PDB file of C-alpha atoms in Angstrom:
ATOM      1  CA  MET I 952      36.192  -4.204  -8.323  1.00  0.00           C
ATOM      2  CA  ALA I 953      35.316  -0.837  -6.470  1.00  0.00           C
ATOM      3  CA  SER I 954      35.635  -1.469  -2.472  1.00  0.00           C
ATOM      4  CA  PRO I 955      33.090  -1.848  -0.411  1.00  0.00           C
ATOM      5  CA  ALA I 956      33.817   1.430   1.055  1.00  0.00           C
ATOM      6  CA  SER I 957      32.630   3.291  -2.468  1.00  0.00           C
ATOM      7  CA  ARG I 958      29.351   2.067  -2.810  1.00  0.00           C
ATOM      8  CA  SER I 959      26.469   4.524  -3.154  1.00  0.00           C
ATOM      9  CA  ALA I 960      23.668   4.456  -1.192  1.00  0.00           C
ATOM     10  CA  PHE I 961      21.823   5.321  -4.079  1.00  0.00           C
ATOM     11  CA  VAL I 962      23.029   2.234  -6.704  1.00  0.00           C
ATOM     12  CA  THR I 963      21.917  -0.267  -3.373  1.00  0.00           C
ATOM     13  CA  ALA I 964      18.690   1.351  -2.944  1.00  0.00           C
ATOM     14  CA  LEU I 965      18.121   1.536  -6.573  1.00  0.00           C
ATOM     15  CA  ALA I 966      18.678  -2.603  -6.582  1.00  0.00           C
ATOM     16  CA  TRP I 967      16.772  -3.513  -3.772  1.00  0.00           C
ATOM     17  CA  THR I 968      13.745  -1.310  -4.769  1.00  0.00           C
ATOM     18  CA  PHE I 969      13.911  -3.059  -8.245  1.00  0.00           C
ATOM     19  CA  LEU I 970      14.656  -6.480  -7.021  1.00  0.00           C
ATOM     20  CA  VAL I 971      11.926  -6.563  -5.089  1.00  0.00           C
ATOM     21  CA  LEU I 972       9.426  -4.676  -7.225  1.00  0.00           C
ATOM     22  CA  SER I 973      10.081  -7.095 -10.207  1.00  0.00           C
ATOM     23  CA  GLY I 974      10.640 -10.030  -8.441  1.00  0.00           C
ATOM     24  CA  LEU I 975       6.888  -9.324  -7.081  1.00  0.00           C
ATOM     25  CA  GLY I 976       6.155  -8.708 -10.978  1.00  0.00           C
ATOM     26  CA  SER I 977       7.503 -12.072 -11.903  1.00  0.00           C
ATOM     27  CA  VAL I 978       5.791 -14.358  -9.496  1.00  0.00           C
ATOM     28  CA  ILE I 979       2.489 -12.292 -10.400  1.00  0.00           C
ATOM     29  CA  GLY I 980       3.374 -12.549 -14.019  1.00  0.00           C
ATOM     30  CA  VAL I 981       4.063 -16.397 -13.939  1.00  0.00           C
ATOM     31  CA  LEU I 982       0.699 -16.763 -12.370  1.00  0.00           C
ATOM     32  CA  GLN I 983      -1.603 -14.129 -14.687  1.00  0.00           C
ATOM     33  CA  ASN I 984       0.459 -16.509 -17.694  1.00  0.00           C
ATOM     34  CA  LEU I 985      -0.465 -19.814 -15.930  1.00  0.00           C
ATOM     35  CA  MET I 986      -4.425 -18.015 -15.427  1.00  0.00           C
ATOM     36  CA  VAL I 987      -4.324 -16.918 -19.546  1.00  0.00           C
ATOM     37  CA  HIS I 988      -2.960 -19.860 -21.217  1.00  0.00           C
ATOM     38  CA  THR I 989      -4.591 -22.640 -19.105  1.00  0.00           C
ATOM     39  CA  LEU I 990      -7.833 -21.002 -18.145  1.00  0.00           C
ATOM     40  CA  MET I 991      -9.021 -18.239 -20.294  1.00  0.00           C
ATOM     41  CA  LEU I 992      -7.484 -18.723 -23.870  1.00  0.00           C
ATOM     42  CA  PRO I 993      -9.075 -22.260 -23.749  1.00  0.00           C
ATOM     43  CA  MET I 994     -12.418 -20.885 -22.191  1.00  0.00           C
ATOM     44  CA  MET I 995     -12.521 -18.425 -25.015  1.00  0.00           C
ATOM     45  CA  ARG I 996     -11.961 -20.963 -27.954  1.00  0.00           C
ATOM     46  CA  ARG I 997     -14.775 -23.262 -26.697  1.00  0.00           C
ATOM     47  CA  ASP I 998     -17.155 -19.988 -26.788  1.00  0.00           C
ATOM     48  CA  PRO I 999     -19.228 -20.496 -29.665  1.00  0.00           C
ATOM     49  CA  LEU I1000     -20.046 -16.874 -29.459  1.00  0.00           C
ATOM     50  CA  HIS I1001     -16.217 -15.484 -29.096  1.00  0.00           C
ATOM     51  CA  GLY I1002     -16.152 -14.274 -32.423  1.00  0.00           C
ATOM     52  CA  GLU I1003     -18.995 -12.559 -32.843  1.00  0.00           C
ATOM     53  CA  ALA I1004     -18.145 -10.630 -29.591  1.00  0.00           C
ATOM     54  CA  MET I1005     -15.050  -9.631 -31.163  1.00  0.00           C
ATOM     55  CA  ALA I1006     -15.961  -8.460 -34.095  1.00  0.00           C
ATOM     56  CA  GLN I1007     -18.007  -6.217 -32.126  1.00  0.00           C
ATOM     57  CA  LEU I1008     -15.337  -4.766 -30.124  1.00  0.00           C
ATOM     58  CA  PRO I1009     -14.008  -1.377 -31.633  1.00  0.00           C
ATOM     59  CA  GLY I1010     -10.424  -2.208 -34.016  1.00  0.00           C
ATOM     60  CA  PRO I1011      -8.020  -1.052 -30.902  1.00  0.00           C
ATOM     61  CA  ALA I1012      -9.973  -3.283 -27.723  1.00  0.00           C
ATOM     62  CA  ALA I1013      -9.992  -6.658 -30.331  1.00  0.00           C
ATOM     63  CA  LEU I1014      -6.414  -6.277 -30.720  1.00  0.00           C
ATOM     64  CA  MET I1015      -5.830  -5.934 -27.035  1.00  0.00           C
ATOM     65  CA  LEU I1016      -7.606  -8.904 -26.405  1.00  0.00           C
ATOM     66  CA  ASP I1017      -5.823 -11.070 -29.067  1.00  0.00           C
ATOM     67  CA  ALA I1018      -2.427 -10.008 -28.097  1.00  0.00           C
ATOM     68  CA  MET I1019      -3.121 -10.041 -23.912  1.00  0.00           C
ATOM     69  CA  PRO I1020      -1.024 -13.755 -24.180  1.00  0.00           C
ATOM     70  CA  TRP I1021       1.363 -12.106 -25.734  1.00  0.00           C
ATOM     71  CA  PHE I1022       1.660  -8.422 -23.454  1.00  0.00           C
ATOM     72  CA  PHE I1023       1.626 -11.268 -20.362  1.00  0.00           C
ATOM     73  CA  LEU I1024       4.717 -12.661 -21.986  1.00  0.00           C
ATOM     74  CA  VAL I1025       6.522  -9.847 -21.992  1.00  0.00           C
ATOM     75  CA  THR I1026       5.662  -8.393 -19.124  1.00  0.00           C
ATOM     76  CA  LEU I1027       6.997 -11.384 -17.442  1.00  0.00           C
ATOM     77  CA  ALA I1028       9.982 -11.367 -19.224  1.00  0.00           C
ATOM     78  CA  VAL I1029      10.822  -7.915 -18.777  1.00  0.00           C
ATOM     79  CA  SER I1030       9.881  -8.546 -15.230  1.00  0.00           C
ATOM     80  CA  LEU I1031      12.504 -11.392 -15.178  1.00  0.00           C
ATOM     81  CA  LEU I1032      15.047  -9.176 -16.840  1.00  0.00           C
ATOM     82  CA  GLY I1033      14.632  -6.401 -14.332  1.00  0.00           C
ATOM     83  CA  VAL I1034      15.521  -9.541 -11.188  1.00  0.00           C
ATOM     84  CA  VAL I1035      18.431 -10.211 -13.829  1.00  0.00           C
ATOM     85  CA  ALA I1036      19.558  -6.500 -13.626  1.00  0.00           C
ATOM     86  CA  SER I1037      18.923  -6.003 -10.435  1.00  0.00           C
ATOM     87  CA  LEU I1038      20.992  -7.939  -9.309  1.00  0.00           C
ATOM     88  CA  GLY I1039      24.030  -7.059 -11.349  1.00  0.00           C
ATOM     89  CA  LEU I1040      23.650  -3.628 -10.578  1.00  0.00           C
ATOM     90  CA  LEU I1041      23.515  -5.061  -6.746  1.00  0.00           C
ATOM     91  CA  LYS I1042      26.764  -6.436  -7.499  1.00  0.00           C
ATOM     92  CA  ARG I1043      28.364  -3.617  -9.023  1.00  0.00           C
ATOM     93  CA  ARG I1044      28.774  -5.421 -11.990  1.00  0.00           C
ATOM     94  CA  ALA I1045      29.253  -2.928 -15.146  1.00  0.00           C
ATOM     95  CA  TRP I1046      27.213  -5.500 -17.292  1.00  0.00           C
ATOM     96  CA  GLY I1047      24.304  -4.956 -14.846  1.00  0.00           C
ATOM     97  CA  ARG I1048      24.446  -1.285 -14.906  1.00  0.00           C
ATOM     98  CA  ARG I1049      23.992  -0.974 -18.666  1.00  0.00           C
ATOM     99  CA  LEU I1050      21.196  -3.810 -18.584  1.00  0.00           C
ATOM    100  CA  PHE I1051      19.547  -1.980 -16.441  1.00  0.00           C
ATOM    101  CA  ILE I1052      19.793   1.344 -18.168  1.00  0.00           C
ATOM    102  CA  ALA I1053      18.875  -0.365 -21.120  1.00  0.00           C
ATOM    103  CA  LEU I1054      15.805  -1.457 -19.059  1.00  0.00           C
ATOM    104  CA  MET I1055      14.979   1.855 -17.783  1.00  0.00           C
ATOM    105  CA  GLY I1056      14.777   2.994 -21.883  1.00  0.00           C
ATOM    106  CA  VAL I1057      12.814   0.052 -22.911  1.00  0.00           C
ATOM    107  CA  LEU I1058       9.974   1.017 -19.904  1.00  0.00           C
ATOM    108  CA  ILE I1059      10.286   4.848 -21.016  1.00  0.00           C
ATOM    109  CA  ALA I1060       9.062   3.535 -24.440  1.00  0.00           C
ATOM    110  CA  TRP I1061       6.327   1.334 -23.081  1.00  0.00           C
ATOM    111  CA  GLN I1062       5.035   3.773 -21.368  1.00  0.00           C
ATOM    112  CA  VAL I1063       4.866   6.042 -24.546  1.00  0.00           C
ATOM    113  CA  ALA I1064       3.698   3.311 -26.645  1.00  0.00           C
ATOM    114  CA  GLY I1065       0.837   2.542 -23.813  1.00  0.00           C
ATOM    115  CA  PHE I1066      -0.046   6.369 -23.742  1.00  0.00           C
ATOM    116  CA  ALA I1067      -0.498   6.069 -26.795  1.00  0.00           C
ATOM    117  CA  PHE I1068      -2.599   3.020 -27.193  1.00  0.00           C
ATOM    118  CA  GLN I1069      -4.772   4.383 -24.494  1.00  0.00           C
ATOM    119  CA  VAL I1070      -5.493   7.598 -26.218  1.00  0.00           C
ATOM    120  CA  VAL I1071      -6.613   5.930 -29.592  1.00  0.00           C
ATOM    121  CA  LEU I1072      -8.285   3.283 -27.565  1.00  0.00           C
ATOM    122  CA  GLN I1073     -10.206   5.810 -25.688  1.00  0.00           C
ATOM    123  CA  ARG I1074     -11.064   7.398 -29.269  1.00  0.00           C
ATOM    124  CA  ASP I1075     -12.762   4.533 -30.064  1.00  0.00           C
ATOM    125  CA  MET I1076     -14.513   4.005 -26.825  1.00  0.00           C
ATOM    126  CA  GLN I1077     -15.385   7.422 -27.233  1.00  0.00           C
ATOM    127  CA  SER I1078     -17.175   7.523 -30.836  1.00  0.00           C
ATOM    128  CA  THR I1079     -18.593   3.915 -29.842  1.00  0.00           C
ATOM    129  CA  PHE I1080     -20.090   5.653 -26.908  1.00  0.00           C
ATOM    130  CA  ALA I1081     -21.253   8.369 -28.339  1.00  0.00           C
ATOM    131  CA  ALA I1082     -22.969   6.251 -31.274  1.00  0.00           C
ATOM    132  CA  SER I1083     -25.092   4.668 -28.154  1.00  0.00           C
ATOM    133  CA  GLY I1084     -26.707   7.546 -27.133  1.00  0.00           C
ATOM    134  CA  ILE I1085     -24.787   8.422 -24.226  1.00  0.00           C
ATOM    135  CA  PRO I1086     -24.915  12.120 -23.256  1.00  0.00           C
ATOM    136  CA  PRO I1087     -21.751  14.585 -25.366  1.00  0.00           C
ATOM    137  CA  GLU I1088     -20.930  16.272 -21.608  1.00  0.00           C
ATOM    138  CA  SER I1089     -19.958  12.422 -20.600  1.00  0.00           C
ATOM    139  CA  SER I1090     -17.089  12.874 -22.725  1.00  0.00           C
ATOM    140  CA  LEU I1091     -15.351  14.782 -20.556  1.00  0.00           C
ATOM    141  CA  VAL I1092     -14.515  11.283 -18.184  1.00  0.00           C
ATOM    142  CA  PHE I1093     -12.506  10.738 -21.292  1.00  0.00           C
ATOM    143  CA  VAL I1094     -10.477  13.959 -21.460  1.00  0.00           C
ATOM    144  CA  VAL I1095      -9.453  13.815 -17.343  1.00  0.00           C
ATOM    145  CA  MET I1096      -9.034   9.781 -17.738  1.00  0.00           C
ATOM    146  CA  GLN I1097      -6.554  10.916 -20.650  1.00  0.00           C
ATOM    147  CA  VAL I1098      -5.560  13.574 -18.697  1.00  0.00           C
ATOM    148  CA  PHE I1099      -4.225  11.252 -15.489  1.00  0.00           C
ATOM    149  CA  ILE I1100      -2.808   8.669 -17.642  1.00  0.00           C
ATOM    150  CA  GLY I1101      -0.771  11.366 -19.346  1.00  0.00           C
ATOM    151  CA  LEU I1102       0.649  12.085 -16.336  1.00  0.00           C
ATOM    152  CA  PHE I1103       1.435   9.598 -14.615  1.00  0.00           C
ATOM    153  CA  ALA I1104       3.602   8.257 -17.557  1.00  0.00           C
ATOM    154  CA  ALA I1105       5.024  11.787 -17.935  1.00  0.00           C
ATOM    155  CA  ALA I1106       6.622  10.992 -14.436  1.00  0.00           C
ATOM    156  CA  PHE I1107       7.334   7.278 -15.082  1.00  0.00           C
ATOM    157  CA  ILE I1108       9.329   8.725 -18.270  1.00  0.00           C
ATOM    158  CA  ALA I1109      11.002  11.391 -15.973  1.00  0.00           C
ATOM    159  CA  LEU I1110      11.803   8.598 -13.234  1.00  0.00           C
ATOM    160  CA  PHE I1111      13.187   5.833 -15.740  1.00  0.00           C
ATOM    161  CA  GLY I1112      14.850   9.319 -17.694  1.00  0.00           C
ATOM    162  CA  TRP I1113      16.352  10.396 -14.099  1.00  0.00           C
ATOM    163  CA  ILE I1114      17.684   7.032 -13.184  1.00  0.00           C
ATOM    164  CA  ILE I1115      19.473   7.262 -16.396  1.00  0.00           C
ATOM    165  CA  HIS I1116      21.007  10.257 -15.895  1.00  0.00           C
ATOM    166  CA  ARG I1117      21.746   8.959 -12.284  1.00  0.00           C
ATOM    167  CA  LEU I1118      23.745   5.790 -13.261  1.00  0.00           C
ATOM    168  CA  THR I1119      25.862   7.568 -16.232  1.00  0.00           C
ATOM    169  CA  ARG I1120      27.355  10.139 -13.448  1.00  0.00           C
ATOM    170  CA  PRO I1121      31.025   9.600 -13.609  1.00  0.00           C
ATOM    171  CA  ALA I1122      31.226   8.971 -10.198  1.00  0.00           C
ATOM    172  CA  ILE I1123      28.072   5.879 -10.036  1.00  0.00           C
ATOM    173  CA  VAL I1124      30.135   4.176 -13.225  1.00  0.00           C
ATOM    174  CA  ALA I1125      33.312   4.519 -11.125  1.00  0.00           C
ATOM    175  CA  GLU I1126      31.743   1.844  -8.628  1.00  0.00           C
ATOM    176  CA  PHE I1127      31.051  -0.960 -11.388  1.00  0.00           C
ATOM    177  CA  ALA I1128      33.708  -3.309 -12.306  1.00  0.00           C
ATOM    178  CA  PRO I1129      34.645  -3.297 -15.869  1.00  0.00           C
TER     179      PRO I1129
END
C-alpha cells in the first residue's frame, strides 16, 4: 500500500468532494423516492383523469412521467455507488479507483443521453406550442435553452473526462494498493 507521504492532494480532494456530493445526493434520492413511491404514484393512480392527461402529452413528456419512479431509483443507486467509489478512492483502494473511473464514464454517458433527450423533448414542446398559436419568435427561447443545456453538458463531460485522465496517470495509479 502507498505510504501516507505519497498520497496526492488531488485524489484526497476528489474523494472528499464526491463523498460529500454523493452523500447529499443519496439523502435527497431517498427523500425523492419516498415522495414518489408513497405520495405521488398512489395519488396519480387514484386520479380518474390521469390517463386522459397522459394521452395528451407529447411522447417524450409522457415517457418521462412514466419512467420517473425508475429515474429516481437509478439516480439513488448512482449516488450510493458514488459514496462507495469515493470511500474506496479515499482509502486508496485499487477497486475504488477503477469504480470511480467507471462511475465517471457512466456520468459522461448520462450527460450525453440527457442532452439528447432534452433536444427531442424540446422539439416536441416547440411543435406543441407552435400548434397552439404562440408566436414563432418564441422558438428563440428553445434555442437559447438548448445552447445552455449543451454548454453545461459539455462542461461536465470535459470535467469527468479530465478526472478519468488524471486517475489513469502513472503517478496516481501508483498510490493505490493492488
